[in-house]
mmCIF file of C-alpha atoms in Angstrom:
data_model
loop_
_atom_site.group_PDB
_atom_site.id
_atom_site.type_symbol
_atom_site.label_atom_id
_atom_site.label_comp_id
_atom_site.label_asym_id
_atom_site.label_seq_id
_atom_site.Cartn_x
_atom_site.Cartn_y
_atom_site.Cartn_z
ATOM 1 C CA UNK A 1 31.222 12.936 35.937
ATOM 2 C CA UNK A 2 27.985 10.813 36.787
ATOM 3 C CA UNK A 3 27.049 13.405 39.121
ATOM 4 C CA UNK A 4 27.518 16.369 36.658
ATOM 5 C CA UNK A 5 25.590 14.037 34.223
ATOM 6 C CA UNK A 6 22.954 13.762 36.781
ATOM 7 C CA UNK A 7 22.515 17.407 37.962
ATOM 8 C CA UNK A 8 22.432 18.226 34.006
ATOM 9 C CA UNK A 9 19.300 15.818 33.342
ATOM 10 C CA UNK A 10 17.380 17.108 35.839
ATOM 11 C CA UNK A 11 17.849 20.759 35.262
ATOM 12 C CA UNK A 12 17.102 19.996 31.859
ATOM 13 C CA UNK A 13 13.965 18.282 32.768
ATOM 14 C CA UNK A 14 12.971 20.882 35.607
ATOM 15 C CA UNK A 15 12.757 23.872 32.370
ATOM 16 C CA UNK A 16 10.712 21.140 30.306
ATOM 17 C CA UNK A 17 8.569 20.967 32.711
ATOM 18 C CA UNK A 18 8.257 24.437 33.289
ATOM 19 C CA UNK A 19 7.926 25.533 29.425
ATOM 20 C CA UNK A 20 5.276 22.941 29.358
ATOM 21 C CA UNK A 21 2.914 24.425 31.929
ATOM 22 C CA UNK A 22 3.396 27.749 30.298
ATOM 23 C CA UNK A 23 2.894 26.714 27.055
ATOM 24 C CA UNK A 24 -0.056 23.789 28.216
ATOM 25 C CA UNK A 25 -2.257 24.467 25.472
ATOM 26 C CA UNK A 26 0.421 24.074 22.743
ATOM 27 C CA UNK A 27 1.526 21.046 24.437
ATOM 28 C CA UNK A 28 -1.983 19.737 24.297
ATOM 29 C CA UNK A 29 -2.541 20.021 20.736
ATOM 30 C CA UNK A 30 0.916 18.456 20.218
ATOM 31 C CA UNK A 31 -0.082 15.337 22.379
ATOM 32 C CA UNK A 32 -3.316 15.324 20.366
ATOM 33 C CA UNK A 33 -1.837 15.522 17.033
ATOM 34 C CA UNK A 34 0.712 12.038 18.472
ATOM 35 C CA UNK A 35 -2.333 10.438 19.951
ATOM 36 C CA UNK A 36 -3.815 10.876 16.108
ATOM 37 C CA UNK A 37 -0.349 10.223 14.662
ATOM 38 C CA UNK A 38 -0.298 6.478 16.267
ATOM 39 C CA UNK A 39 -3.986 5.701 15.966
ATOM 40 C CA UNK A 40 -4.293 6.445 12.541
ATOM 41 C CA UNK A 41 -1.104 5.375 11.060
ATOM 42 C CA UNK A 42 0.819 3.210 13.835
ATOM 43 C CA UNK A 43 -1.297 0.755 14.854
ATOM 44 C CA UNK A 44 -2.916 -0.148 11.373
ATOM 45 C CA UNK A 45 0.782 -0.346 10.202
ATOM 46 C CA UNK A 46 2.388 -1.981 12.732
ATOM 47 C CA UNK A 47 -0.089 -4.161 14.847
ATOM 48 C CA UNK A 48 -1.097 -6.864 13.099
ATOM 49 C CA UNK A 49 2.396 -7.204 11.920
ATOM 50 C CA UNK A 50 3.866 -7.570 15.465
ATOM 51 C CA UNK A 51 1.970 -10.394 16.221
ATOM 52 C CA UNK A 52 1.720 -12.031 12.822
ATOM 53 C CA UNK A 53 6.077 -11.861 13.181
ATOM 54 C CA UNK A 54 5.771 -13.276 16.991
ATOM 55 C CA UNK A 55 3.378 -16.239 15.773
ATOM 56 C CA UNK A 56 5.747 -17.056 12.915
ATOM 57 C CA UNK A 57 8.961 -16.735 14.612
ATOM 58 C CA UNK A 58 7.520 -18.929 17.945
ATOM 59 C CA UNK A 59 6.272 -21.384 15.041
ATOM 60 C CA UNK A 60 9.803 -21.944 13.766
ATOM 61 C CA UNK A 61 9.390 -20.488 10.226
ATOM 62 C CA UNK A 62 12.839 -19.329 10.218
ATOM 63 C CA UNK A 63 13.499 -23.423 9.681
ATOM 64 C CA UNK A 64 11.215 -23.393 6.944
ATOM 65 C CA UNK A 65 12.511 -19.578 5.191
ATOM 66 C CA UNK A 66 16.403 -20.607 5.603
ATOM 67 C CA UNK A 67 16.276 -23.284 2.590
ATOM 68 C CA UNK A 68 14.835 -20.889 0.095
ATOM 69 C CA UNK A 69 16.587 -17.814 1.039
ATOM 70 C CA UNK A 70 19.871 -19.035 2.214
ATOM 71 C CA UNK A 71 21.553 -18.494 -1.275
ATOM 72 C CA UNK A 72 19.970 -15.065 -2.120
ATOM 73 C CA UNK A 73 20.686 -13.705 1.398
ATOM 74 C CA UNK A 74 24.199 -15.082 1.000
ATOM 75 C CA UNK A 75 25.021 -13.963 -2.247
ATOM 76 C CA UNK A 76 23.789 -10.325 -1.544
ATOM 77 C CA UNK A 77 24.224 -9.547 2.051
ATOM 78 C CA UNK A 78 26.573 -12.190 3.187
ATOM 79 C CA UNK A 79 23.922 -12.927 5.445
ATOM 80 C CA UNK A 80 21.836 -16.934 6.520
ATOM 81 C CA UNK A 81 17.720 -17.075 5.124
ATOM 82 C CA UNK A 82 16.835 -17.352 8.765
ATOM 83 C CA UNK A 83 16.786 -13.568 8.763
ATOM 84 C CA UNK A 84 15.358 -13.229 5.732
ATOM 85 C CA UNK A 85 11.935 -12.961 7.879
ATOM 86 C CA UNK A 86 12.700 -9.729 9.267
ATOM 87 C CA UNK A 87 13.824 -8.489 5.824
ATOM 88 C CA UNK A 88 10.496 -9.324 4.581
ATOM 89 C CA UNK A 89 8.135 -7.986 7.099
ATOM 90 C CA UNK A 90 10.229 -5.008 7.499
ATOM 91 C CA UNK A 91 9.583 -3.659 4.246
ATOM 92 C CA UNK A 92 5.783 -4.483 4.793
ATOM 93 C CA UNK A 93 5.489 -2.870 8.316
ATOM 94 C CA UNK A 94 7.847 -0.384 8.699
ATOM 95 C CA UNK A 95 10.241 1.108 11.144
ATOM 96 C CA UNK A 96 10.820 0.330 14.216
ATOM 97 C CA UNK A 97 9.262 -3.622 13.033
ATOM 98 C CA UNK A 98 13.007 -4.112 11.894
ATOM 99 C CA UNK A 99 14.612 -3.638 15.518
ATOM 100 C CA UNK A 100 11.701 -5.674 17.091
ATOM 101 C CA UNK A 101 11.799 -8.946 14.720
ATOM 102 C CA UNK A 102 15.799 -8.418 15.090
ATOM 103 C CA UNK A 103 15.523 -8.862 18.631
ATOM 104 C CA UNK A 104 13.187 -11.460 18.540
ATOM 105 C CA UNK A 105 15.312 -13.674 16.362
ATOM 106 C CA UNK A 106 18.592 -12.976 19.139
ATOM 107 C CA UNK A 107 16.346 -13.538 21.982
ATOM 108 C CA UNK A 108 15.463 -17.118 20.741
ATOM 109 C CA UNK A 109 19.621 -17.623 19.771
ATOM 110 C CA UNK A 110 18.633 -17.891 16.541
ATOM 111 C CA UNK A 111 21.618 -15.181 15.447
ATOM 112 C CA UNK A 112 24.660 -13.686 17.262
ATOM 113 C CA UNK A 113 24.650 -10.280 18.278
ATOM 114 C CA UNK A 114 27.117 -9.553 15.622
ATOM 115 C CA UNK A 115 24.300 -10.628 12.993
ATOM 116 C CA UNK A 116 21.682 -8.815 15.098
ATOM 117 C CA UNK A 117 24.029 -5.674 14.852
ATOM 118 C CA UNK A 118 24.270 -6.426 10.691
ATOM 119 C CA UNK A 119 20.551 -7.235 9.940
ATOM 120 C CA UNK A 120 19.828 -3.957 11.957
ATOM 121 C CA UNK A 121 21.481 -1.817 9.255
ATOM 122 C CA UNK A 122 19.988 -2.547 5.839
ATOM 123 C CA UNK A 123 15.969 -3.179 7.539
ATOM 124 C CA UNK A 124 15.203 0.116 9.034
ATOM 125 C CA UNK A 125 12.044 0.427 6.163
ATOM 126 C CA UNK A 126 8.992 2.840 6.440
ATOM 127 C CA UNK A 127 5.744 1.439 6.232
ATOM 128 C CA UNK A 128 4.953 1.492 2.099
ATOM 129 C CA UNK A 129 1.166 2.802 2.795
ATOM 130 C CA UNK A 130 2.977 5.691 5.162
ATOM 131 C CA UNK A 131 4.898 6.772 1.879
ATOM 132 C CA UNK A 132 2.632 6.642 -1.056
ATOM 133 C CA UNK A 133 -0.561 8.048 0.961
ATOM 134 C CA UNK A 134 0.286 10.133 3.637
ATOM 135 C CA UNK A 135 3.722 11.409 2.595
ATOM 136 C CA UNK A 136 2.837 11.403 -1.373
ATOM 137 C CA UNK A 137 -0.966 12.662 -1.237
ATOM 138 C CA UNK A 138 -1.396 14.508 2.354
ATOM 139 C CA UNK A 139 1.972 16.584 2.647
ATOM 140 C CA UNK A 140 3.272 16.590 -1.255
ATOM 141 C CA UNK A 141 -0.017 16.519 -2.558
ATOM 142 C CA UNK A 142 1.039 14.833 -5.712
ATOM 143 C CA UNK A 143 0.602 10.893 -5.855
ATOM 144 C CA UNK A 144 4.168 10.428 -8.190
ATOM 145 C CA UNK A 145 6.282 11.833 -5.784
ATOM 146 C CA UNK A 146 5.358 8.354 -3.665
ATOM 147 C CA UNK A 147 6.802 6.299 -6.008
ATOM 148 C CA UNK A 148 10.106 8.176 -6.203
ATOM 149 C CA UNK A 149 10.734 8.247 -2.348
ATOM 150 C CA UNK A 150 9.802 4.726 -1.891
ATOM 151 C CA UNK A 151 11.660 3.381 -4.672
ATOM 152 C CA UNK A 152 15.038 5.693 -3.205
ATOM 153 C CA UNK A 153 14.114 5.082 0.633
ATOM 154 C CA UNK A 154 14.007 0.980 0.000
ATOM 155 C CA UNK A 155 17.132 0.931 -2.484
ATOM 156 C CA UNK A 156 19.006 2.961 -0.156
ATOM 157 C CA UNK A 157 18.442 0.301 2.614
ATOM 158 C CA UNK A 158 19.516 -2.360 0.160
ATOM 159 C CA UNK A 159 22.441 -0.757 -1.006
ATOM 160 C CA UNK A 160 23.675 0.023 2.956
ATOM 161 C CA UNK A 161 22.998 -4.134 3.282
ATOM 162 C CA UNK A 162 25.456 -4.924 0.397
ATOM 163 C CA UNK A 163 28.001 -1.833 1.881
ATOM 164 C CA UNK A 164 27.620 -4.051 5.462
ATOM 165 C CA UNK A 165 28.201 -7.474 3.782
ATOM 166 C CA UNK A 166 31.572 -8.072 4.848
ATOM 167 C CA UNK A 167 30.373 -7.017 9.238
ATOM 168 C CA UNK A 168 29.957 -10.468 10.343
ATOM 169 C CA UNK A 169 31.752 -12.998 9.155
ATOM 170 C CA UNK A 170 29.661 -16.063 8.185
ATOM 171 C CA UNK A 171 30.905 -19.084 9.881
ATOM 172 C CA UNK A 172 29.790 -16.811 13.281
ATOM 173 C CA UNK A 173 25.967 -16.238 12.183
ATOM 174 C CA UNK A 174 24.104 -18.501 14.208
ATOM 175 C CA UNK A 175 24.005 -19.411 17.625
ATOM 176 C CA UNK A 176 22.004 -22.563 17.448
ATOM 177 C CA UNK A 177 18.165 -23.278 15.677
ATOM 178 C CA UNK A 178 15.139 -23.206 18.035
ATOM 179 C CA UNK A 179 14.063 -27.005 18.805
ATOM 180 C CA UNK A 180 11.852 -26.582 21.202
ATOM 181 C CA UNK A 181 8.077 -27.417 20.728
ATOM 182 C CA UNK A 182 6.147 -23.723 20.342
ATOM 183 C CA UNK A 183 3.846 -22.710 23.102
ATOM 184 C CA UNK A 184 0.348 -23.272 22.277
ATOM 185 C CA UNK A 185 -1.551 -20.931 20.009
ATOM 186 C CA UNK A 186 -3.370 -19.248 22.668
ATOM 187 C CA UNK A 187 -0.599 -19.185 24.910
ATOM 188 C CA UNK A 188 1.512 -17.675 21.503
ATOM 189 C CA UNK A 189 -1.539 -15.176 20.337
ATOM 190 C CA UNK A 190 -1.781 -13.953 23.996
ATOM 191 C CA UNK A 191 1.944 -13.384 24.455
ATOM 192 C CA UNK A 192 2.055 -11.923 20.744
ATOM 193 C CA UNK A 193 -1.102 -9.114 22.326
ATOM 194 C CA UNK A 194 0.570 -8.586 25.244
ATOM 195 C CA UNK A 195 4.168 -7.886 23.793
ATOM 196 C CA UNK A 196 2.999 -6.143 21.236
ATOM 197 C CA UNK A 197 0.440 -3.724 23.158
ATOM 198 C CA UNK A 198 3.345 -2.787 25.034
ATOM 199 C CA UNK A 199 6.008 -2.224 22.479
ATOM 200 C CA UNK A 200 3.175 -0.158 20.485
ATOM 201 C CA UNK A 201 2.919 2.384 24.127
ATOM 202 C CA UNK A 202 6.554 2.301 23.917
ATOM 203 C CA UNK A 203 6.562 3.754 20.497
ATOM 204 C CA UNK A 204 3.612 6.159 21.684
ATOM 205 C CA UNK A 205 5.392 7.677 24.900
ATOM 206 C CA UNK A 206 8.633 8.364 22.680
ATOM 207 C CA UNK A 207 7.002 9.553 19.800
ATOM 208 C CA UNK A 208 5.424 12.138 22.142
ATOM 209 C CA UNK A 209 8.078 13.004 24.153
ATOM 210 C CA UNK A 210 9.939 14.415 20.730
ATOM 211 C CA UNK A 211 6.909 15.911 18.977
ATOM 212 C CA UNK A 212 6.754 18.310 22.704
ATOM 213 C CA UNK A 213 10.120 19.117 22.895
ATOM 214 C CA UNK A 214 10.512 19.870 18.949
ATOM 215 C CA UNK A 215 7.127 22.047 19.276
ATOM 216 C CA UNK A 216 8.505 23.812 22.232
ATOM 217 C CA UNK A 217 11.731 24.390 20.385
ATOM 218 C CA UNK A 218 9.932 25.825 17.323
ATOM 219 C CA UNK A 219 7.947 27.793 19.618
ATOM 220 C CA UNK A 220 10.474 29.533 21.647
ATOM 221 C CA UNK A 221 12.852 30.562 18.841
ATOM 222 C CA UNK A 222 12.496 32.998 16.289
ATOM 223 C CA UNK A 223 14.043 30.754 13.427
ATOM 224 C CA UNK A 224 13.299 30.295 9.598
ATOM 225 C CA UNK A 225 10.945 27.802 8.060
ATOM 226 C CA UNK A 226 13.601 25.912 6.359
ATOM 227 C CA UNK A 227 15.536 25.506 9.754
ATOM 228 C CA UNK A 228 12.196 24.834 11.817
ATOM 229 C CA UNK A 229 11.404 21.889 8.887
ATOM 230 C CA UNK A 230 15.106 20.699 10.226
ATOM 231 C CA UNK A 231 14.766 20.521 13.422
ATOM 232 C CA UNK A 232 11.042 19.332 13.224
ATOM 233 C CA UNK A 233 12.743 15.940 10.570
ATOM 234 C CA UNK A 234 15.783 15.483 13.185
ATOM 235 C CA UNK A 235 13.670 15.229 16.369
ATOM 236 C CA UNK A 236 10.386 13.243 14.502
ATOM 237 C CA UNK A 237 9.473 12.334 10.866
ATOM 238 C CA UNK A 238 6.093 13.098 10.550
ATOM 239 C CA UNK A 239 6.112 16.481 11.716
ATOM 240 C CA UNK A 240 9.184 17.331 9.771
ATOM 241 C CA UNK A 241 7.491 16.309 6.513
ATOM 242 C CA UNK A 242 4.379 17.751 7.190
ATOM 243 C CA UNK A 243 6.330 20.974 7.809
ATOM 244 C CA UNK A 244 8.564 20.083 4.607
ATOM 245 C CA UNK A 245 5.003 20.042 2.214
ATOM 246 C CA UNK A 246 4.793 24.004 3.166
ATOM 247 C CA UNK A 247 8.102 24.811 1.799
ATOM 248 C CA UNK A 248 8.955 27.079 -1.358
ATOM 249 C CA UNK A 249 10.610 24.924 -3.206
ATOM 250 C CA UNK A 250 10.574 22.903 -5.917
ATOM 251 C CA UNK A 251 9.087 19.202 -6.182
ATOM 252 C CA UNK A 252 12.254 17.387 -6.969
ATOM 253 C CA UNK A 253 13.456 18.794 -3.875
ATOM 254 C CA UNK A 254 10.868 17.909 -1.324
ATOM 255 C CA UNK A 255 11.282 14.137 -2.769
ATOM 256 C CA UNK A 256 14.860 14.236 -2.276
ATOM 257 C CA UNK A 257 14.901 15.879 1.388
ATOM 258 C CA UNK A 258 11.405 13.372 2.321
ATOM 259 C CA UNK A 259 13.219 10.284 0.881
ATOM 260 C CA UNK A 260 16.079 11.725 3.427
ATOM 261 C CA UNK A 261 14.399 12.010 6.422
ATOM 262 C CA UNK A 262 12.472 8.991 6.128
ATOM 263 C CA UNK A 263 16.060 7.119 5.713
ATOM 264 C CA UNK A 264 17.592 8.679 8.496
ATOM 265 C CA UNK A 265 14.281 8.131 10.358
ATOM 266 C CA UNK A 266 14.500 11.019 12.693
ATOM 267 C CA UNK A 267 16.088 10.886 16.542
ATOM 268 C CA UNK A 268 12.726 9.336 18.058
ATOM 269 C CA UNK A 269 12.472 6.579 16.144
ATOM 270 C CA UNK A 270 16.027 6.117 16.804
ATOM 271 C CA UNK A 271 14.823 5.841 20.251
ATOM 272 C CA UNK A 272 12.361 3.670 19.906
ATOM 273 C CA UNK A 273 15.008 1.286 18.113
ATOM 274 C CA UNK A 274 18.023 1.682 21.095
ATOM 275 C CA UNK A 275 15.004 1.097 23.636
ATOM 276 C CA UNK A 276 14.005 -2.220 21.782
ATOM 277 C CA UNK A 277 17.400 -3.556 21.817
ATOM 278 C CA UNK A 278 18.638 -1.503 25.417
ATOM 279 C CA UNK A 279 18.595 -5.278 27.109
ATOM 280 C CA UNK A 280 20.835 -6.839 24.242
ATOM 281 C CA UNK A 281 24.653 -6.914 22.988
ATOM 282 C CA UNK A 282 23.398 -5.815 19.598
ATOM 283 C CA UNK A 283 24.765 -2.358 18.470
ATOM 284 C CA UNK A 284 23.565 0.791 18.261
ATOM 285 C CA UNK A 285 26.151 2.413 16.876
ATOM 286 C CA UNK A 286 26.155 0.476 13.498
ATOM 287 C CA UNK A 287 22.103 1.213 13.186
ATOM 288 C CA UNK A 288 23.466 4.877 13.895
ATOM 289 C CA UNK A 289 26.278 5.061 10.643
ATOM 290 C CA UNK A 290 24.014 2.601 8.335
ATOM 291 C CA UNK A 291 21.367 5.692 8.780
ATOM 292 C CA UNK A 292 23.283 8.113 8.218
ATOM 293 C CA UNK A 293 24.697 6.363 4.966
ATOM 294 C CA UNK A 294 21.257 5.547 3.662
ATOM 295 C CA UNK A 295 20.002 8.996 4.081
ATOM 296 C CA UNK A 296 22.617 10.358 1.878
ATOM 297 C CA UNK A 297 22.131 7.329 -0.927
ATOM 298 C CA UNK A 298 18.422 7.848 -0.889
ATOM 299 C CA UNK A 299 18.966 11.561 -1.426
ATOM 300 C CA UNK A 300 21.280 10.536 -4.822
ATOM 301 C CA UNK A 301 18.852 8.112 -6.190
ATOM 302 C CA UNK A 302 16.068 10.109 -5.561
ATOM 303 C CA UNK A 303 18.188 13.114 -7.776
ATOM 304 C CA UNK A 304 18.081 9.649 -10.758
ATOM 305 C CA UNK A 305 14.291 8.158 -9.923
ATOM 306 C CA UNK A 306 12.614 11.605 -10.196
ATOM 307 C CA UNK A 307 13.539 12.762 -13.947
ATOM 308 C CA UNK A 308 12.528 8.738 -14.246
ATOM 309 C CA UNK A 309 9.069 9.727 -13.038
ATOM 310 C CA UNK A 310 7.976 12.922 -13.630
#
């Protein structure tokens, strides 16, 4: 079977490869328009917060966070304050922020892999400025519609937290406090640069890989704009909702299929989430199902928000 597995990944590869040097000019563009993609909207969103998250986690603010969040985290996500952190910057930074801080907070034993696996379903957020500029003004091209997809997308997320409350039981949340004495603040800021540099070319690589092989899709078959808008929001996000903009239809229903894709978050930022946590016991799967869930609840609260709005 690993064999079969084998031969199929590199005949798959071999006609990528091929439809790429036919097609090099398309592919060019494409790589362009991810090069802009993560200059432009990545790395403002998601750099400084990296490090900022590294520097407070290595300084031990999770000690500091757990007294005034333990009994709101409790009482609504059966979940300690120490993670309460990662539910924070989440919904400032964006996806995949949520998988990184998670992981950050297992690698120090902060939190089991069962409460990785939990917190990893209800923080998957997209970047607020992502929503009410770029989504909302560049590909809607009407400001309100912002409002109504971020106010859906983040509910959504909440409401999956509350549906996962009862994952992890609570007396198995925490592995043990960090005691240590941080590294120095150089040391830290360097190690915060470094990490995040790389997790940031991570993000760039996959991001790419998906925008080629969705534009070589699109290219190759004759399909309809409603199914090329599909396959462009399954594969990667941004294409699929600049795609979704072009559509024939009406307003409410570009919110409610936007504040859908950004919930399910599209297949490459699901790789960019399974490749943060690939080294760790925390699960995939879960992260998979809590998407899928908060896709569909974002697309019903976005059908209540928008008459709300508009």
């Amino acid at each position: 079977m690993k064999k079969l597995k084998n031969i199929f990944i590199i005949i798959i590869t071999l006609l990528i490869t091929i439809d790429i040097i036919i097609n090099k000019e398309l592919v060019a563009q494409t790589v362009g328009f991810s090069l802009n993609i993560w200059i432009t909207t990545l790395i403002p969103a998601l750099f400084p917060f990296f490090i900022v998250s590294e520097i407070l986690i290595n300084y031990n603010i999770t000690k500091y966070l757990s007294p005034i969040f333990d009994k709101i985290m409790n009482k609504v996500f059966k979940i300690n304050g120490e993670t309460a952190i990662v539910f924070l910057l989440s919904i400032i930074s964006g996806f995949p922020s949520g998988a990184k801080n998670t992981k950050m907070l297992y690698d120090e034993k902060i939190i089991s892999s069962s409460v990785a696996s939990k917190l990893l379903t209800f923080t998957h957020f997209s970047n607020p400025f992502f929503i009410l500029s770029t989504v909302s003004i560049f590909f809607l091209k009407d400001a309100k519609t912002g409002i109504v997809i971020l106010l859906s997308h983040y509910l959504s997320n909440i409401v999956v937290g509350i549906m996962f409350r009862d994952f992890c039981p609570n007396n198995s949340q925490i592995h043990f406090l960090k005691n240590e004495q941080p590294q120095s603040f150089g040391t830290t800021l360097a190690n915060a640069i470094n990490n995040t540099i790389n997790t940031l070319f991570l993000i760039l690589g996959i991001l790419t890989c998906f925008l080629i092989i969705s534009t070589l899709i699109i290219n190759k078959v004759a399909i309809s704009n409603e199914l090329a808008v599909f396959i462009k929001s399954i594969l990667e996000i941004t294409q699929g909702l600049q795609a979704l903009g072009t559509l024939d239809i009406s307003m409410m229903l570009k919110c409610i299929f936007a504040s859908m894709i950004i919930s399910f978050g599209g297949l490459s930022v699901h790789m960019q989430v399974l490749s943060i946590i690939s080294d760790t016991n925390i699960s995939y799967f879960y992260f998979f199902i809590s998407r899928i869930l908060a896709s569909a609840i974002s697309g019903i609260l976005c059908l209540i928000i928008y008459p709300l709005i508009f």
